[in-house]
Amino acid sequence: MDTFIINGGNRLKGAIPVSGSKNAALPIMAATLLSDGVSALEGVPDLADVRCMTDLLADLGASVGRDDKGKMRVCVEDEHDSHARYDRVRRMRASICVLGPLLAKRKRVRVAMPGGCAIGSRPVNLHLRGLKALGAEIELDGGDIVATAKKLSGAEIFLGGPFGSTVLGTANVMMAAALAEGRTTIEAAACEPEVQDLAAYLNAMGARVAGAGTPRIVIDGVERLTGADHRVIPDRIEAGTFMIAAALTNGELKLDNVRLGHMLAAVDALRRIGVVVEPDGGGAVVSSARRIEPADVTTQPYPGFPTDLQAQLTTLLCLADGNSAVTEKIFPDRFMHVAELLRMGADIRKEGPIAIVTGVKRLIGAPVMASDLRASAALVLAGLVARGTTTVHRVYHIDRGYEHIETKLKAVGADIQRAGE
Ligand code: EPU
């Protein structure tokens, strides 16, 4: 298991290319299972989770390869096996998004039920409710979800849950409805840009999806879908993470391949904190005012502040000039980074789903343990600004979702090395 060894204190300056979005790429890769023909996908990042989805697609009869420019080609060759096994699903929860496509295309699917993970319990009841409304019969067998349907028919489906809508649940129902007979209306649909990107890919394949990006998505089913070419949107969470790196190190970063329109809440929060974010062609330039202002921030479904940036923002607020409150409304237990930040000298008190962060003058390097993807990113950020050396253990978590992060950070002046344990 690799570690990162980070000597903090360097000011980051220079340009960083932002990769394609992990959370857009994964459901889009799953959607290739709906099609007859070859899809060419640009901007799919080279990440552990993408490799895991590649292996899963191969298990399910698809051939997946990349050309020398990194463009991914996917073609389904054999529709015999419709089983996403526990061994894959336990490694990557996003494996659940093969459920909708396999049900619609192969009429029978078996997907291991995902368990909880470091960010809390992660039910899939809304996914199942949506697929049942389309006509699927669903049972649980030996820890697997087994779904069958002779035919799927359009329906009105409400996907709101106790914590808002569901991103991958919306994706699953949208993909299944694309090949259902008649019209499906999803109410309380997730509005995330990744859902919009999936709809754009489905439409390029010949689907008829309208309203993605709003809480009502209307899908008119079609008989078949072809392969299609598609470019994946930039990763708004990776971009936000590098914005926070610039702010923490009093640096100046030019981020290429950013859609600020997908980041309104994050940019608003950063500006309130004193970070300067300016649009720059197809990207953004980010620099920090020396003083970090405290802020109260609450995570919400899109277009609210994303839960996937909560941990990284908490690191920034550790160095603010005053008290901040960070409230987690999507995954109330997503605070694994807090105990590790305390080891680095942060002053954070947790009260239920709220972290009260009292700014300190400095963080101090320490050995810390990564627990999940975004918590790991928060610890790397803390290491970049801490006095002395920080060793982040178990960086495989960060490799799941950040493409070549240490190479990108080194190129702008960070002192970060990867080491085997
Ligand atoms: N929920 C239910 N029932 C369901 C599904 C979800 O109650 O059937 C609840 C969840 O427990 C949570 C809330 O609804 O409280 C939202 O969960 P959602 O289903 O939207 O999460 P997801 O689709 O499983 C995606 C991202 C996550 C991101 C969340 C929220 C991917 C591959 N994953 O997960 O990304 O945090 O949306 O925006 O797209 C990450 O990249 O680090 C990551 C965890």
Short mmCIF file of C-alpha atoms and ligand atoms in Angstrom, two decimals:
data_model
loop_
_atom_site.label_atom_id
_atom_site.label_comp_id
_atom_site.label_asym_id
_atom_site.label_seq_id
_atom_site.Cartn_x
_atom_site.Cartn_y
_atom_site.Cartn_z
CA MET A 1 0.00 0.00 0.00
CA ASP A 2 1.47 3.34 -1.07
CA THR A 3 1.89 6.41 1.10
CA PHE A 4 2.42 10.07 0.28
CA ILE A 5 5.23 11.89 2.02
CA ILE A 6 4.58 15.62 1.91
CA ASN A 7 6.86 18.38 3.14
CA GLY A 8 4.53 21.30 3.66
CA GLY A 9 4.98 25.00 3.15
CA ASN A 10 5.60 25.37 -0.58
CA ARG A 11 3.59 27.99 -2.42
CA LEU A 12 1.85 26.38 -5.41
CA LYS A 13 2.16 28.27 -8.66
CA GLY A 14 1.56 27.21 -12.26
CA ALA A 15 -0.98 25.40 -14.40
CA ILE A 16 -2.85 22.18 -13.70
CA PRO A 17 -4.99 20.34 -16.25
CA VAL A 18 -8.25 19.14 -14.70
CA SER A 19 -9.26 15.62 -15.73
CA GLY A 20 -12.60 14.36 -16.93
CA SER A 21 -15.15 13.70 -14.21
CA LYS A 22 -14.98 10.35 -12.43
CA ASN A 23 -18.61 10.53 -11.37
CA ALA A 24 -19.75 11.33 -14.90
CA ALA A 25 -17.50 8.72 -16.53
CA LEU A 26 -18.58 5.75 -14.38
CA PRO A 27 -22.33 5.79 -15.20
CA ILE A 28 -21.56 6.65 -18.82
CA MET A 29 -19.34 3.58 -19.04
CA ALA A 30 -22.20 1.53 -17.54
CA ALA A 31 -24.59 3.01 -20.12
CA THR A 32 -22.54 1.47 -22.95
CA LEU A 33 -24.20 -1.83 -21.91
CA LEU A 34 -27.46 -0.48 -23.36
CA SER A 35 -26.11 -0.16 -26.86
CA ASP A 36 -25.43 -2.19 -29.95
CA GLY A 37 -22.27 -0.77 -31.47
CA VAL A 38 -19.05 0.97 -30.54
CA SER A 39 -18.83 4.03 -28.28
CA ALA A 40 -15.79 6.31 -28.21
CA LEU A 41 -15.44 8.19 -24.94
CA GLU A 42 -13.02 11.08 -24.53
CA GLY A 43 -11.92 12.50 -21.21
CA VAL A 44 -12.38 9.31 -19.19
CA PRO A 45 -9.79 9.71 -16.41
CA ASP A 46 -7.21 7.04 -15.72
CA LEU A 47 -8.22 6.06 -12.18
CA ALA A 48 -8.56 2.96 -10.03
CA ASP A 49 -12.38 3.25 -10.13
CA VAL A 50 -12.38 3.51 -13.92
CA ARG A 51 -10.15 0.43 -14.14
CA CYS A 52 -12.59 -1.34 -11.83
CA MET A 53 -15.52 -0.39 -14.08
CA THR A 54 -13.48 -1.53 -17.10
CA ASP A 55 -13.02 -4.95 -15.48
CA LEU A 56 -16.71 -5.11 -14.61
CA LEU A 57 -17.70 -4.30 -18.21
CA ALA A 58 -15.30 -7.02 -19.38
CA ASP A 59 -16.97 -9.52 -16.98
CA LEU A 60 -20.26 -8.51 -18.59
CA GLY A 61 -19.07 -9.20 -22.13
CA ALA A 62 -17.80 -5.80 -23.30
CA SER A 63 -14.43 -5.16 -24.88
CA VAL A 64 -12.89 -1.97 -23.54
CA GLY A 65 -9.65 -0.41 -24.78
CA ARG A 66 -7.91 2.92 -25.10
CA ASP A 67 -6.18 4.35 -28.16
CA ASP A 68 -2.81 6.13 -27.92
CA LYS A 69 -4.55 9.46 -27.18
CA GLY A 70 -6.41 7.92 -24.25
CA LYS A 71 -9.80 7.78 -25.98
CA MET A 72 -11.78 4.83 -24.64
CA ARG A 73 -13.60 2.49 -27.01
CA VAL A 74 -16.29 0.20 -25.67
CA CYS A 75 -18.20 -2.45 -27.57
CA VAL A 76 -20.50 -5.08 -26.10
CA GLU A 77 -19.69 -8.43 -27.69
CA ASP A 78 -21.41 -11.01 -25.51
CA GLU A 79 -24.60 -10.52 -23.50
CA HIS A 80 -24.51 -13.89 -21.81
CA ASP A 81 -23.38 -12.95 -18.29
CA SER A 82 -25.44 -10.40 -16.31
CA HIS A 83 -23.88 -10.86 -12.88
CA ALA A 84 -21.94 -8.06 -11.16
CA ARG A 85 -20.22 -10.08 -8.49
CA TYR A 86 -19.60 -9.08 -4.88
CA ASP A 87 -15.86 -9.00 -5.41
CA ARG A 88 -16.21 -6.08 -7.84
CA VAL A 89 -19.09 -4.28 -6.10
CA ARG A 90 -17.38 -4.27 -2.71
CA ARG A 91 -14.41 -2.50 -4.30
CA MET A 92 -16.50 0.11 -6.03
CA ARG A 93 -19.98 1.06 -5.00
CA ALA A 94 -20.66 2.74 -8.36
CA SER A 95 -20.88 -0.81 -9.80
CA ILE A 96 -24.57 -0.49 -8.87
CA CYS A 97 -25.10 1.59 -12.00
CA VAL A 98 -24.95 -1.48 -14.25
CA LEU A 99 -28.29 -2.51 -12.69
CA GLY A 100 -30.54 -0.31 -14.86
CA PRO A 101 -28.77 -0.93 -18.19
CA LEU A 102 -28.55 -4.72 -17.73
CA LEU A 103 -32.19 -4.98 -16.69
CA ALA A 104 -33.33 -2.97 -19.70
CA LYS A 105 -31.09 -4.67 -22.26
CA ARG A 106 -30.80 -8.25 -20.98
CA LYS A 107 -34.06 -8.45 -18.99
CA ARG A 108 -32.32 -10.22 -16.13
CA VAL A 109 -29.58 -8.96 -13.83
CA ARG A 110 -27.87 -10.00 -10.64
CA VAL A 111 -25.83 -7.33 -8.83
CA ALA A 112 -24.30 -7.79 -5.41
CA MET A 113 -25.98 -5.46 -2.92
CA PRO A 114 -23.46 -2.74 -2.02
CA GLY A 115 -22.69 -2.46 1.68
CA GLY A 116 -22.00 0.69 3.66
CA CYS A 117 -18.67 2.45 3.36
CA ALA A 118 -16.47 4.90 5.25
CA ILE A 119 -18.85 7.77 4.55
CA GLY A 120 -21.84 6.01 6.10
CA SER A 121 -24.72 3.74 5.21
CA ARG A 122 -25.50 3.84 1.50
CA PRO A 123 -28.93 2.35 0.80
CA VAL A 124 -30.20 1.65 -2.73
CA ASN A 125 -33.92 1.51 -1.90
CA LEU A 126 -34.70 4.42 -4.25
CA HIS A 127 -32.94 2.71 -7.18
CA LEU A 128 -35.04 -0.39 -6.56
CA ARG A 129 -38.26 1.57 -6.10
CA GLY A 130 -37.71 3.24 -9.47
CA LEU A 131 -36.96 0.00 -11.32
CA LYS A 132 -39.99 -1.71 -9.74
CA ALA A 133 -42.19 1.14 -10.97
CA LEU A 134 -40.94 0.36 -14.49
CA GLY A 135 -42.14 -3.22 -14.06
CA ALA A 136 -39.12 -5.08 -12.69
CA GLU A 137 -39.50 -7.91 -10.22
CA ILE A 138 -36.82 -7.64 -7.61
CA GLU A 139 -35.68 -10.04 -4.92
CA LEU A 140 -32.62 -10.42 -2.73
CA ASP A 141 -30.77 -13.72 -3.02
CA GLY A 142 -27.56 -14.52 -1.18
CA GLY A 143 -26.64 -10.85 -0.86
CA ASP A 144 -27.40 -10.18 -4.54
CA ILE A 145 -30.15 -8.02 -5.99
CA VAL A 146 -31.86 -10.13 -8.64
CA ALA A 147 -34.04 -8.12 -11.02
CA THR A 148 -36.05 -9.49 -13.90
CA ALA A 149 -38.54 -7.99 -16.33
CA LYS A 150 -40.22 -9.44 -19.39
CA LYS A 151 -40.89 -5.89 -20.43
CA LEU A 152 -40.29 -2.43 -18.91
CA SER A 153 -43.05 0.17 -19.26
CA GLY A 154 -42.85 3.91 -18.68
CA ALA A 155 -44.13 5.22 -15.33
CA GLU A 156 -44.20 8.27 -13.08
CA ILE A 157 -41.51 7.85 -10.46
CA PHE A 158 -40.71 10.00 -7.43
CA LEU A 159 -37.05 9.64 -6.42
CA GLY A 160 -36.86 11.99 -3.43
CA GLY A 161 -35.41 10.49 -0.25
CA PRO A 162 -34.65 11.71 3.27
CA PHE A 163 -31.41 13.37 2.10
CA GLY A 164 -32.63 14.76 -1.20
CA SER A 165 -32.55 12.90 -4.47
CA THR A 166 -30.15 10.20 -5.52
CA VAL A 167 -27.53 10.71 -8.20
CA LEU A 168 -26.86 7.10 -9.19
CA GLY A 169 -30.51 6.17 -8.54
CA THR A 170 -31.56 8.81 -11.08
CA ALA A 171 -28.91 7.45 -13.45
CA ASN A 172 -30.15 3.86 -13.06
CA VAL A 173 -33.80 4.72 -13.66
CA MET A 174 -32.96 7.03 -16.56
CA MET A 175 -30.89 4.31 -18.26
CA ALA A 176 -33.55 1.64 -17.79
CA ALA A 177 -36.32 3.98 -18.97
CA ALA A 178 -34.38 4.78 -22.14
CA LEU A 179 -35.31 1.30 -23.46
CA ALA A 180 -38.73 1.01 -21.74
CA GLU A 181 -41.98 1.16 -23.65
CA GLY A 182 -43.62 4.58 -23.42
CA ARG A 183 -42.96 7.66 -21.30
CA THR A 184 -41.25 7.77 -17.92
CA THR A 185 -41.27 10.88 -15.77
CA ILE A 186 -38.78 11.06 -12.92
CA GLU A 187 -39.83 13.59 -10.28
CA ALA A 188 -37.34 14.83 -7.65
CA ALA A 189 -34.56 13.73 -9.99
CA ALA A 190 -30.97 14.58 -9.07
CA CYS A 191 -29.86 17.71 -10.97
CA GLU A 192 -26.09 17.14 -10.81
CA PRO A 193 -24.03 17.95 -13.94
CA GLU A 194 -23.02 14.27 -14.01
CA VAL A 195 -26.70 13.34 -14.56
CA GLN A 196 -26.88 15.91 -17.36
CA ASP A 197 -23.76 14.45 -18.94
CA LEU A 198 -25.21 10.94 -18.84
CA ALA A 199 -28.40 12.24 -20.51
CA ALA A 200 -26.30 13.88 -23.22
CA TYR A 201 -24.54 10.58 -23.90
CA LEU A 202 -27.83 8.65 -23.91
CA ASN A 203 -29.31 11.14 -26.38
CA ALA A 204 -26.23 10.78 -28.60
CA MET A 205 -26.97 7.02 -28.57
CA GLY A 206 -30.50 7.69 -29.82
CA ALA A 207 -32.38 7.99 -26.52
CA ARG A 208 -35.06 10.64 -25.94
CA VAL A 209 -34.30 12.21 -22.58
CA ALA A 210 -35.48 15.74 -21.78
CA GLY A 211 -35.13 17.88 -18.67
CA ALA A 212 -31.90 16.42 -17.24
CA GLY A 213 -30.44 19.06 -14.91
CA THR A 214 -33.92 19.86 -13.55
CA PRO A 215 -35.93 17.92 -10.93
CA ARG A 216 -38.24 16.52 -13.65
CA ILE A 217 -36.73 14.29 -16.30
CA VAL A 218 -38.96 12.93 -19.07
CA ILE A 219 -37.79 9.89 -21.01
CA ASP A 220 -39.56 8.52 -24.05
CA GLY A 221 -38.39 4.96 -24.49
CA VAL A 222 -36.90 3.82 -27.80
CA GLU A 223 -36.41 0.32 -29.20
CA ARG A 224 -32.68 0.32 -29.51
CA LEU A 225 -29.63 2.44 -28.82
CA THR A 226 -26.46 2.63 -30.87
CA GLY A 227 -22.89 3.38 -29.82
CA ALA A 228 -21.96 7.08 -29.73
CA ASP A 229 -19.02 9.44 -29.36
CA HIS A 230 -18.96 11.57 -26.24
CA ARG A 231 -16.60 13.82 -24.28
CA VAL A 232 -16.93 13.59 -20.49
CA ILE A 233 -17.35 16.88 -18.57
CA PRO A 234 -14.47 18.21 -16.43
CA ASP A 235 -14.27 16.97 -12.85
CA ARG A 236 -15.74 19.75 -10.69
CA ILE A 237 -14.58 18.07 -7.48
CA GLU A 238 -10.98 17.74 -8.65
CA ALA A 239 -11.10 21.40 -9.76
CA GLY A 240 -12.46 22.45 -6.37
CA THR A 241 -9.76 20.47 -4.59
CA PHE A 242 -7.02 22.31 -6.53
CA MET A 243 -8.73 25.65 -5.88
CA ILE A 244 -8.47 24.91 -2.17
CA ALA A 245 -4.81 23.91 -2.63
CA ALA A 246 -4.12 27.33 -4.16
CA ALA A 247 -5.95 29.07 -1.33
CA LEU A 248 -4.20 27.13 1.43
CA THR A 249 -0.69 27.65 0.10
CA ASN A 250 -1.22 31.31 -0.72
CA GLY A 251 -0.52 30.24 -4.27
CA GLU A 252 -1.76 31.01 -7.74
CA LEU A 253 -3.02 28.19 -9.93
CA LYS A 254 -4.33 28.29 -13.46
CA LEU A 255 -6.74 25.41 -13.82
CA ASP A 256 -7.38 24.28 -17.38
CA ASN A 257 -10.60 22.48 -18.34
CA VAL A 258 -13.00 23.84 -15.71
CA ARG A 259 -16.69 24.66 -16.02
CA LEU A 260 -17.28 27.32 -13.40
CA GLY A 261 -21.01 27.09 -14.22
CA HIS A 262 -20.97 23.64 -12.57
CA MET A 263 -19.26 25.04 -9.46
CA LEU A 264 -21.37 28.03 -8.46
CA ALA A 265 -21.84 27.07 -4.79
CA ALA A 266 -18.21 26.04 -4.32
CA VAL A 267 -16.90 29.21 -5.96
CA ASP A 268 -19.34 31.31 -3.91
CA ALA A 269 -18.10 29.72 -0.67
CA LEU A 270 -14.46 30.17 -1.67
CA ARG A 271 -15.01 33.83 -2.56
CA ARG A 272 -16.67 34.44 0.82
CA ILE A 273 -13.59 32.94 2.42
CA GLY A 274 -11.39 35.38 0.52
CA VAL A 275 -10.20 33.21 -2.35
CA VAL A 276 -10.00 34.92 -5.72
CA VAL A 277 -11.49 32.83 -8.53
CA GLU A 278 -11.46 34.34 -12.02
CA PRO A 279 -12.69 32.73 -15.23
CA ASP A 280 -9.88 32.25 -17.74
CA GLY A 281 -10.86 30.92 -21.17
CA GLY A 282 -11.96 27.34 -20.65
CA GLY A 283 -10.58 27.34 -17.12
CA ALA A 284 -10.01 29.48 -14.06
CA VAL A 285 -7.24 31.28 -12.23
CA VAL A 286 -7.31 30.92 -8.47
CA SER A 287 -5.30 32.86 -5.94
CA SER A 288 -5.63 33.53 -2.27
CA ALA A 289 -6.02 36.67 -0.28
CA ARG A 290 -3.63 36.09 2.65
CA ARG A 291 -6.38 36.14 5.24
CA ILE A 292 -8.74 33.15 5.23
CA GLU A 293 -12.17 34.28 6.43
CA PRO A 294 -14.30 31.85 8.44
CA ALA A 295 -17.57 30.69 6.85
CA ASP A 296 -20.66 28.61 7.57
CA VAL A 297 -21.18 26.07 4.82
CA THR A 298 -23.86 23.39 4.40
CA THR A 299 -23.66 20.58 1.88
CA GLN A 300 -26.75 20.15 -0.27
CA PRO A 301 -27.81 18.44 -3.48
CA TYR A 302 -26.76 20.30 -6.64
CA PRO A 303 -26.66 23.26 -7.15
CA GLY A 304 -25.79 23.47 -3.43
CA PHE A 305 -22.32 23.01 -1.98
CA PRO A 306 -21.18 19.44 -2.86
CA THR A 307 -20.62 16.87 -0.14
CA ASP A 308 -17.63 15.68 -2.17
CA LEU A 309 -15.80 18.95 -1.32
CA GLN A 310 -16.81 19.09 2.34
CA ALA A 311 -13.67 17.46 3.75
CA GLN A 312 -11.32 19.58 1.62
CA LEU A 313 -13.13 22.79 2.60
CA THR A 314 -12.88 21.78 6.26
CA THR A 315 -9.09 21.66 5.88
CA LEU A 316 -9.12 25.22 4.49
CA LEU A 317 -11.32 26.48 7.34
CA CYS A 318 -8.89 24.97 9.88
CA LEU A 319 -6.64 27.93 9.04
CA ALA A 320 -9.35 30.61 8.95
CA ASP A 321 -9.27 33.65 11.15
CA GLY A 322 -12.23 32.67 13.39
CA ASN A 323 -14.96 30.04 13.82
CA SER A 324 -16.72 28.19 11.03
CA ALA A 325 -19.55 25.64 10.95
CA VAL A 326 -19.57 22.90 8.33
CA THR A 327 -22.90 21.05 8.17
CA GLU A 328 -23.17 17.77 6.25
CA LYS A 329 -26.70 17.25 4.93
CA ILE A 330 -26.08 14.44 2.42
CA PHE A 331 -23.98 11.91 4.37
CA PRO A 332 -24.29 12.93 8.06
CA ASP A 333 -21.44 10.61 9.10
CA ARG A 334 -18.94 11.80 6.50
CA PHE A 335 -16.39 13.15 8.98
CA MET A 336 -13.57 10.58 9.01
CA HIS A 337 -11.07 13.32 8.18
CA VAL A 338 -11.80 15.19 11.41
CA ALA A 339 -9.92 12.87 13.78
CA GLU A 340 -6.90 12.88 11.45
CA LEU A 341 -6.91 16.68 11.12
CA LEU A 342 -6.93 16.87 14.93
CA ARG A 343 -3.65 14.90 14.86
CA MET A 344 -2.22 17.75 12.78
CA GLY A 345 -3.18 20.41 15.30
CA ALA A 346 -6.60 21.41 13.97
CA ASP A 347 -9.29 22.56 16.39
CA ILE A 348 -12.56 20.91 15.36
CA ARG A 349 -15.51 19.94 17.51
CA LYS A 350 -18.14 17.69 16.02
CA GLU A 351 -21.76 17.99 17.05
CA GLY A 352 -23.86 15.47 15.11
CA PRO A 353 -23.65 16.35 11.41
CA ILE A 354 -21.91 19.67 12.16
CA ALA A 355 -18.19 20.32 12.48
CA ILE A 356 -17.39 23.49 14.40
CA VAL A 357 -13.98 24.56 13.16
CA THR A 358 -11.93 27.06 15.13
CA GLY A 359 -9.12 28.47 13.04
CA VAL A 360 -5.56 27.78 14.20
CA LYS A 361 -2.35 29.59 13.21
CA ARG A 362 -0.81 26.49 11.65
CA LEU A 363 -1.16 22.77 11.05
CA ILE A 364 1.73 20.51 11.99
CA GLY A 365 2.88 17.55 9.88
CA ALA A 366 2.04 14.07 11.24
CA PRO A 367 1.43 10.52 10.06
CA VAL A 368 -2.26 10.27 9.14
CA MET A 369 -4.54 7.61 7.71
CA ALA A 370 -6.70 8.04 4.62
CA SER A 371 -10.16 6.50 5.10
CA ASP A 372 -12.06 7.39 1.94
CA LEU A 373 -11.46 9.30 -1.24
CA ARG A 374 -12.36 12.86 -0.26
CA ALA A 375 -11.09 12.55 3.32
CA SER A 376 -7.74 11.53 1.80
CA ALA A 377 -7.74 14.60 -0.42
CA ALA A 378 -8.38 16.73 2.67
CA LEU A 379 -5.33 15.20 4.36
CA VAL A 380 -3.11 15.78 1.32
CA LEU A 381 -4.23 19.42 1.32
CA ALA A 382 -3.43 19.68 5.01
CA GLY A 383 0.00 18.19 4.36
CA LEU A 384 0.73 20.78 1.67
CA VAL A 385 0.40 23.62 4.16
CA ALA A 386 1.48 21.95 7.42
CA ARG A 387 4.82 22.69 9.05
CA GLY A 388 7.12 19.68 8.64
CA THR A 389 6.42 16.29 7.14
CA THR A 390 3.04 14.62 6.73
CA THR A 391 2.79 10.96 5.79
CA VAL A 392 -0.59 9.99 4.36
CA HIS A 393 -1.09 6.23 4.62
CA ARG A 394 -3.40 4.14 2.42
CA VAL A 395 -3.39 6.48 -0.55
CA TYR A 396 -5.17 3.84 -2.66
CA HIS A 397 -8.28 5.71 -1.58
CA ILE A 398 -7.07 8.82 -3.37
CA ASP A 399 -6.00 6.83 -6.43
CA ARG A 400 -9.66 5.82 -6.82
CA GLY A 401 -10.65 9.33 -7.78
CA TYR A 402 -7.73 11.69 -8.51
CA GLU A 403 -5.73 11.15 -11.69
CA HIS A 404 -1.96 11.37 -11.08
CA ILE A 405 -2.49 13.79 -8.19
CA GLU A 406 1.11 13.82 -7.00
CA THR A 407 2.43 14.47 -10.53
CA LYS A 408 0.02 17.38 -10.93
CA LEU A 409 0.91 18.85 -7.53
CA LYS A 410 4.66 18.39 -8.05
CA ALA A 411 4.46 20.26 -11.35
CA VAL A 412 3.22 23.36 -9.52
CA GLY A 413 5.82 23.24 -6.75
CA ALA A 414 4.55 20.82 -4.09
CA ASP A 415 7.05 18.62 -2.28
CA ILE A 416 5.15 15.32 -2.42
CA GLN A 417 6.54 11.83 -2.99
CA ARG A 418 4.85 8.48 -3.34
CA ALA A 419 6.46 5.63 -1.43
CA GLY A 420 5.65 1.94 -1.09
CA GLU A 421 4.94 0.70 2.44
N1 EPU B 1 -29.98 7.48 -0.56
C1 EPU B 1 -31.07 6.81 -0.09
N2 EPU B 1 -31.58 5.80 -0.84
C2 EPU B 1 -31.05 5.45 -2.05
C3 EPU B 1 -29.94 6.16 -2.53
C4 EPU B 1 -29.41 7.19 -1.76
O1 EPU B 1 -31.58 7.10 1.00
O2 EPU B 1 -31.57 4.53 -2.70
C5 EPU B 1 -29.40 8.58 0.23
C6 EPU B 1 -27.92 8.38 0.55
O3 EPU B 1 -27.72 7.58 1.69
C7 EPU B 1 -27.45 9.80 0.73
C8 EPU B 1 -28.27 10.57 -0.30
O4 EPU B 1 -29.41 9.74 -0.57
O5 EPU B 1 -27.79 10.25 2.01
C9 EPU B 1 -27.56 10.88 -1.60
O6 EPU B 1 -26.93 9.71 -2.12
P1 EPU B 1 -26.75 9.45 -3.67
O7 EPU B 1 -27.55 8.25 -4.06
O8 EPU B 1 -27.01 10.71 -4.42
O9 EPU B 1 -25.22 9.07 -3.76
P2 EPU B 1 -24.59 8.16 -4.91
O10 EPU B 1 -25.35 8.37 -6.15
O11 EPU B 1 -24.44 6.78 -4.41
C10 EPU B 1 -22.91 9.89 -5.89
C11 EPU B 1 -21.42 10.03 -6.00
C12 EPU B 1 -20.83 10.32 -4.64
C13 EPU B 1 -21.46 11.60 -4.09
C14 EPU B 1 -22.98 11.44 -4.05
C15 EPU B 1 -23.70 12.71 -3.62
C16 EPU B 1 -20.80 8.62 -7.86
C17 EPU B 1 -20.08 7.43 -8.36
N3 EPU B 1 -20.85 8.81 -6.55
O12 EPU B 1 -23.15 8.77 -5.03
O13 EPU B 1 -19.44 10.54 -4.84
O14 EPU B 1 -20.97 11.87 -2.80
O15 EPU B 1 -23.48 11.09 -5.37
O16 EPU B 1 -23.38 13.77 -4.45
O17 EPU B 1 -21.30 9.41 -8.65
C18 EPU B 1 -17.15 10.54 -4.31
O18 EPU B 1 -16.91 10.79 -5.51
O19 EPU B 1 -16.28 10.61 -3.42
C19 EPU B 1 -18.50 10.13 -3.93
C20 EPU B 1 -18.76 9.48 -2.80
#
